Amino acid sequence: MRAASPARADPAAQERPGFGARLTAPLLLGSLLNPLNTTMISTALVAIGHDFGVGASDTAWLVSVLYLASAVGQPVLGRLADSIGPRRVFLGGLVVVVASGLVGALAPGFGWLLVSRLLLGIGTSAAYPAAMAVLRGESVRLGRPTPRTVLGRLSFAALGSAAVGPTLGGLLVATAGWRGIFAVNVPVALLAYGSALRWIPKDPPRAGARTAGGGGRAGALDPLGILLFTGALCCLVVFLLDLRAPMWWLLAPTAVLGAVLTWWQLRHPSPFIDLRMLGANRALARTYLRHGLSYLVVYCVMYGFTQWLEEERGYSSLHTGLVMLPMSLAALACSLIGARTKGIRAPLTVAAVLLAAGSALLLGTSGATPLAALLITGACFGVPQGLMGTANQAAVQQYAPADAIGAAAGLQRTAQYLGAITASGLIGLAYGQRADDGGLHLMGAVGGALALALIVLTVSDRALRSGRPGRTKPAP
């Protein structure tokens, strides 16, 4: 809280309009780049494979490497935002995005595209945790919480960009070739950079960053903790990506690195992941668990249901997109509705119940299911997606320590990406070589079980009932 006092003493800071369009516009522009690029690439994979003579198993890494870089990069850059300031990290991430767009647009070989997607995952990972830290700083300055409508806009930007990604990607491939998928990031990032440079307030001095011995949560960056976390997560992600032929030996280094990471985080005076705080702040830990499980179910449908529509029902890519349109529209609408609700528990409970209902519908879905039922099924998963995004964002804002909001927001996204990666493995395990009714029913059963667990986890959460955060005392 001490870091907010210079802003209060600054007359220029007092004149800032709070959570207005100037502050939020660059945050929204930067935050849409990551979800946009996760879906936009889907329409370019075939063309890239043809141009470089590589197969589907190779082009799939263009998707996986972005997820991996994002899962690691979000908490790392969030911690960096807490340490050196969110504006600096936000601007630095956009510079990396520009570089990644140029590398991809000019790539002479397939390996350069992997490098571009790796840089893109790192660069776009800066925006969301930095945005959350900027909003928390503005809340401290104004003495009031971040409006749910502002958090709703962040959620809307992520959901909306992911929803239009395939359509935008198809247009770019048709008009400019697959290189346009990479090049489009350059003007968007430059626009976000210019607006951020002008409208996001400069980072205030961080008193805790210069304490004796580098102590305090905002002090040292804990490079060993970051390295151990990255190694453990990489091993786990590679294992999850192919559950049909699992590389069991990867579990050994995952367990060893995880154990060493735990020992080091409990020992370090300023740990990268404050395990003591998470142990005491169980409300925040449960938020991460809910978020990861929710998106595990959503991503199973988002990618698994679409494959089933094309292979079992014989729909074209265009028709499949139209069938999934109610899911996207429901997600967008409910992200705005969720932003206008005051509580957290009610929207999360409704979301969990609808995930269970949608999963039950999948159990009865077959090649002969009427189109109207398919549209309703998609909407049952779209509504929870919108409600979960804004409600869990609000929970992180409420329960995370004020001086670690960037890292806390980054870990929330890491939980989401782990859900997406696990969903990819489950889809491969359920379908095998072809998407069929049996595989869809298996995913429906798994989704139903997870949704019931989410209902119990949400309804029984006392922190959500009382609206009070868990204990957030720093580790000694």
XYZ file of C-alpha atoms in Angstrom, residues 64-439:
376
model
C 1.106 -26.044 -28.502
C 4.158 -23.793 -28.278
C 1.940 -20.734 -27.783
C 0.015 -22.459 -24.988
C 3.243 -23.558 -23.326
C 4.868 -20.127 -23.557
C 1.685 -18.500 -22.239
C 1.275 -20.924 -19.339
C 4.813 -20.162 -18.181
C 4.943 -16.517 -19.242
C 1.781 -15.244 -17.548
C 2.908 -15.689 -13.906
C 6.536 -14.836 -14.708
C 5.627 -11.534 -16.348
C 2.982 -10.932 -13.687
C 5.665 -11.208 -11.033
C 7.858 -8.879 -13.083
C 4.982 -6.379 -13.266
C 4.725 -6.467 -9.465
C 8.475 -5.883 -9.175
C 9.367 -3.233 -11.755
C 5.937 -1.837 -12.626
C 3.062 -2.967 -14.878
C 3.472 -0.178 -17.465
C 7.053 -1.169 -18.218
C 6.120 -4.839 -18.566
C 3.069 -4.014 -20.707
C 5.162 -1.925 -23.123
C 7.996 -4.462 -23.188
C 5.587 -7.261 -24.047
C 4.230 -5.282 -27.004
C 7.758 -4.808 -28.350
C 8.218 -8.593 -28.282
C 4.863 -9.010 -30.085
C 6.038 -6.688 -32.877
C 9.249 -8.705 -33.208
C 7.310 -11.973 -33.326
C 5.021 -10.651 -36.060
C 7.979 -9.627 -38.212
C 9.763 -12.958 -37.683
C 6.636 -14.905 -38.646
C 5.761 -12.754 -41.662
C 9.310 -13.057 -43.075
C 10.023 -16.636 -41.934
C 12.154 -18.542 -44.506
C 11.525 -21.915 -42.834
C 9.145 -23.731 -40.512
C 11.529 -23.472 -37.562
C 11.306 -19.689 -37.713
C 7.531 -19.943 -37.352
C 8.001 -21.884 -34.114
C 10.343 -19.141 -32.904
C 7.726 -16.543 -33.861
C 4.977 -18.344 -31.938
C 7.255 -18.740 -28.916
C 7.997 -15.005 -28.916
C 4.303 -14.302 -29.467
C 3.350 -16.384 -26.431
C 5.886 -14.563 -24.275
C 4.996 -11.085 -25.545
C 1.225 -11.455 -25.329
C 1.505 -12.959 -21.840
C 2.514 -9.569 -20.445
C -0.788 -7.837 -21.192
C -3.331 -9.503 -18.891
C -1.346 -9.609 -15.604
C -0.003 -6.114 -16.265
C -3.531 -4.881 -16.967
C -4.793 -6.370 -13.711
C -1.901 -4.698 -11.846
C -2.660 -1.340 -13.497
C -6.321 -1.622 -12.471
C -5.394 -2.556 -8.898
C -3.059 0.454 -8.748
C -5.859 2.698 -9.945
C -8.145 1.187 -7.303
C -5.618 2.039 -4.597
C -5.264 5.575 -5.927
C -9.018 6.174 -6.005
C -9.771 4.284 -2.802
C -12.458 2.069 -4.388
C -12.515 -1.360 -6.015
C -12.176 -1.876 -9.758
C -15.697 -1.726 -11.274
C -16.998 -5.084 -12.428
C -17.867 -3.446 -15.756
C -14.156 -2.779 -16.374
C -13.302 -6.398 -15.582
C -16.171 -7.394 -17.853
C -14.593 -5.477 -20.727
C -11.335 -7.372 -20.228
C -13.253 -10.640 -20.299
C -15.259 -9.482 -23.312
C -12.065 -8.575 -25.196
C -10.603 -12.033 -24.557
C -13.782 -13.939 -25.441
C -14.611 -11.749 -28.425
C -11.154 -11.952 -29.968
C -11.059 -15.730 -29.513
C -14.511 -16.012 -31.107
C -13.645 -13.932 -34.195
C -10.167 -15.449 -34.514
C -11.056 -18.238 -36.968
C -13.134 -15.879 -39.136
C -10.436 -13.196 -39.177
C -7.790 -15.828 -39.854
C -9.756 -17.198 -42.806
C -10.091 -13.718 -44.302
C -6.375 -13.026 -43.878
C -5.341 -16.339 -45.427
C -7.713 -15.773 -48.359
C -6.531 -12.205 -49.021
C -2.919 -11.995 -47.857
C -1.816 -15.616 -47.414
C -0.911 -17.323 -44.143
C 1.855 -14.775 -43.472
C -0.892 -12.245 -42.826
C -1.773 -14.225 -39.668
C 1.591 -13.185 -38.232
C 1.868 -9.727 -39.804
C -1.461 -8.482 -38.421
C 0.020 -8.487 -34.912
C 2.435 -5.689 -35.845
C -0.062 -2.813 -36.400
C -2.275 -3.917 -33.502
C 0.698 -4.046 -31.120
C 2.007 -0.684 -32.336
C -1.411 0.893 -31.801
C -1.588 -0.563 -28.287
C 1.985 0.634 -27.596
C 1.253 4.194 -28.676
C -1.951 4.452 -26.648
C -0.313 2.839 -23.589
C 2.628 5.217 -23.775
C 0.232 8.157 -23.774
C -2.552 7.052 -21.419
C -1.281 4.457 -18.933
C 0.215 6.304 -15.931
C 3.905 5.901 -15.255
C 4.860 3.317 -12.683
C 5.282 4.806 -9.193
C 8.481 4.116 -7.236
C 8.466 0.657 -5.686
C 9.656 1.076 -2.125
C 9.816 -2.649 -1.499
C 12.088 -3.219 -4.482
C 15.048 -1.582 -2.736
C 14.857 -3.025 0.738
C 17.989 -4.325 2.364
C 18.894 -7.730 1.091
C 16.143 -7.624 -1.553
C 13.505 -8.800 0.903
C 9.779 -8.288 0.589
C 7.349 -9.740 -1.891
C 8.211 -7.141 -4.549
C 11.940 -7.473 -4.029
C 13.914 -10.217 -5.735
C 12.581 -11.954 -8.817
C 13.619 -15.419 -7.592
C 15.195 -16.633 -10.869
C 15.765 -20.156 -9.515
C 12.076 -20.435 -8.591
C 11.086 -19.276 -12.082
C 13.488 -21.787 -13.677
C 12.202 -24.688 -11.566
C 8.590 -23.732 -12.248
C 9.262 -23.516 -16.000
C 11.015 -26.896 -16.082
C 8.289 -28.683 -14.120
C 5.518 -27.115 -16.193
C 7.244 -27.926 -19.505
C 7.586 -31.600 -18.559
C 3.956 -31.762 -17.428
C 2.633 -30.006 -20.543
C 4.539 -32.277 -22.954
C 3.153 -35.296 -21.051
C -0.424 -33.987 -21.243
C -0.232 -33.220 -24.959
C -0.259 -36.921 -25.934
C -2.264 -39.053 -23.518
C -2.848 -41.728 -26.180
C 0.838 -42.622 -26.118
C 1.976 -41.059 -22.827
C 5.664 -40.602 -22.124
C 5.481 -41.867 -18.560
C 9.139 -41.134 -17.893
C 8.300 -37.394 -17.943
C 6.430 -37.783 -14.653
C 9.726 -38.439 -12.855
C 11.400 -35.099 -13.705
C 8.044 -33.362 -13.170
C 7.817 -34.762 -9.632
C 11.477 -34.040 -8.826
C 11.345 -30.479 -10.137
C 8.032 -29.922 -8.352
C 9.443 -31.158 -5.055
C 12.559 -28.987 -5.358
C 10.365 -26.020 -6.353
C 8.180 -26.508 -3.273
C 11.220 -26.739 -0.976
C 12.768 -23.630 -2.502
C 9.573 -21.546 -2.426
C 9.056 -22.331 1.265
C 12.660 -21.382 1.985
C 13.015 -18.209 -0.131
C 12.227 -14.872 1.598
C 10.561 -13.524 -1.580
C 9.331 -16.599 -3.497
C 8.104 -16.576 -7.086
C 4.993 -18.523 -6.018
C 4.122 -17.700 -2.433
C 2.992 -21.148 -1.277
C 2.597 -19.986 2.314
C 0.245 -17.232 1.179
C -1.748 -19.682 -0.977
C -1.972 -22.058 1.967
C -3.377 -19.293 4.139
C -5.427 -17.639 1.366
C -7.489 -20.664 0.447
C -10.093 -18.504 -1.291
C -7.518 -17.590 -3.949
C -6.316 -21.191 -4.278
C -9.901 -22.371 -4.792
C -10.362 -19.674 -7.440
C -7.478 -21.138 -9.425
C -8.892 -24.644 -9.074
C -12.359 -23.560 -10.216
C -10.950 -21.623 -13.155
C -8.789 -24.490 -14.393
C -11.522 -27.128 -14.073
C -14.102 -24.886 -15.733
C -11.943 -24.242 -18.762
C -10.988 -27.902 -18.984
C -14.679 -28.639 -19.628
C -15.157 -25.635 -21.943
C -12.113 -26.426 -24.099
C -13.148 -30.072 -24.423
C -16.334 -28.824 -26.059
C -14.785 -25.944 -27.989
C -12.342 -28.251 -29.806
C -13.877 -31.706 -29.340
C -17.451 -30.833 -30.315
C -16.290 -29.013 -33.456
C -14.258 -32.029 -34.582
C -17.301 -34.267 -34.039
C -19.501 -31.919 -36.084
C -17.119 -32.108 -39.039
C -16.232 -35.808 -38.947
C -19.419 -37.455 -37.619
C -22.066 -35.041 -38.926
C -20.121 -34.170 -42.096
C -20.423 -30.402 -41.687
C -18.024 -28.089 -43.478
C -15.817 -25.700 -41.530
C -18.234 -22.873 -42.347
C -21.286 -24.812 -41.183
C -19.485 -25.942 -38.031
C -18.648 -22.329 -37.237
C -22.295 -21.391 -37.658
C -23.398 -24.197 -35.326
C -20.921 -22.956 -32.721
C -22.053 -19.348 -33.151
C -24.638 -19.530 -30.292
C -21.829 -20.628 -27.959
C -19.701 -17.615 -28.927
C -22.610 -15.156 -28.772
C -23.760 -16.509 -25.406
C -20.228 -16.205 -24.029
C -19.951 -12.600 -25.210
C -23.361 -11.595 -23.889
C -22.862 -13.264 -20.502
C -19.445 -11.694 -20.003
C -21.244 -8.339 -20.078
C -24.106 -9.604 -17.910
C -21.629 -11.059 -15.409
C -19.866 -7.706 -15.243
C -23.059 -6.105 -13.937
C -23.640 -8.593 -11.126
C -22.513 -7.683 -7.617
C -21.756 -11.123 -6.228
C -19.330 -13.847 -7.254
C -20.958 -17.002 -5.941
C -24.246 -16.754 -7.891
C -22.766 -16.472 -11.417
C -20.219 -19.218 -10.673
C -22.985 -21.513 -9.416
C -25.135 -20.875 -12.504
C -22.104 -21.530 -14.705
C -21.348 -24.870 -13.015
C -24.990 -25.998 -13.271
C -25.099 -25.165 -16.994
C -21.824 -27.030 -17.578
C -23.466 -30.073 -16.003
C -26.585 -29.612 -18.158
C -24.531 -29.238 -21.343
C -22.494 -32.334 -20.497
C -25.729 -34.291 -19.958
C -26.906 -33.217 -23.399
C -23.654 -34.472 -24.917
C -24.335 -37.913 -23.442
C -27.516 -38.114 -25.510
C -26.079 -36.585 -28.689
C -25.605 -38.722 -31.795
C -25.342 -38.367 -35.545
C -29.152 -38.170 -35.727
C -29.583 -35.390 -33.133
C -31.666 -32.467 -34.510
C -29.805 -29.265 -35.330
C -31.813 -27.278 -32.763
C -30.544 -29.546 -29.974
C -26.967 -29.029 -31.143
C -27.423 -25.258 -31.017
C -28.848 -25.461 -27.480
C -25.948 -27.661 -26.387
C -23.430 -25.112 -27.631
C -25.240 -22.290 -25.828
C -25.167 -24.301 -22.573
C -21.380 -24.091 -22.676
C -21.239 -20.480 -23.899
C -23.152 -19.001 -20.962
C -20.750 -20.468 -18.342
C -17.750 -19.261 -20.319
C -18.913 -15.650 -20.054
C -19.966 -15.863 -16.400
C -16.793 -17.645 -15.280
C -14.475 -15.153 -16.929
C -15.775 -12.065 -15.143
C -16.554 -13.791 -11.820
C -13.126 -15.393 -11.466
C -11.427 -12.140 -12.475
C -13.360 -10.392 -9.723
C -12.366 -13.128 -7.257
C -8.663 -12.682 -8.075
C -8.997 -8.914 -7.663
C -10.712 -9.413 -4.309
C -8.598 -12.177 -2.788
C -5.075 -11.545 -4.141
C -2.595 -9.514 -2.041
C -2.347 -5.931 -3.270
C 1.411 -6.137 -3.949
C 1.174 -9.425 -5.896
C -1.851 -8.916 -8.144
C 0.184 -9.297 -11.350
C 1.584 -12.697 -10.374
C -1.828 -13.754 -9.046
C -3.537 -12.847 -12.337
C -0.807 -14.649 -14.265
C -1.359 -17.823 -12.252
C -5.074 -17.592 -13.036
C -4.266 -17.687 -16.756
C -1.791 -20.532 -16.167
C -4.636 -22.549 -14.623
C -6.731 -21.779 -17.708
C -4.018 -22.882 -20.134
C -3.385 -26.071 -18.191
C -7.092 -26.766 -18.586
C -6.800 -26.188 -22.346
C -3.745 -28.425 -22.671
C -5.349 -31.197 -20.602
C -8.466 -30.903 -22.769
C -6.350 -31.442 -25.880
C -4.952 -34.626 -24.384
C -8.412 -35.861 -23.375
C -9.784 -35.196 -26.858
C -6.988 -37.238 -28.411
C -7.571 -40.014 -25.889
C -11.347 -40.049 -26.497
C -11.346 -39.863 -30.279
C -8.246 -41.704 -31.388
C -8.068 -41.502 -35.182
C -11.602 -40.190 -35.722
C -14.215 -38.217 -33.821
C -17.252 -40.449 -33.205
C -20.285 -40.711 -30.910
C -18.471 -42.889 -28.370
C -15.684 -40.351 -27.915
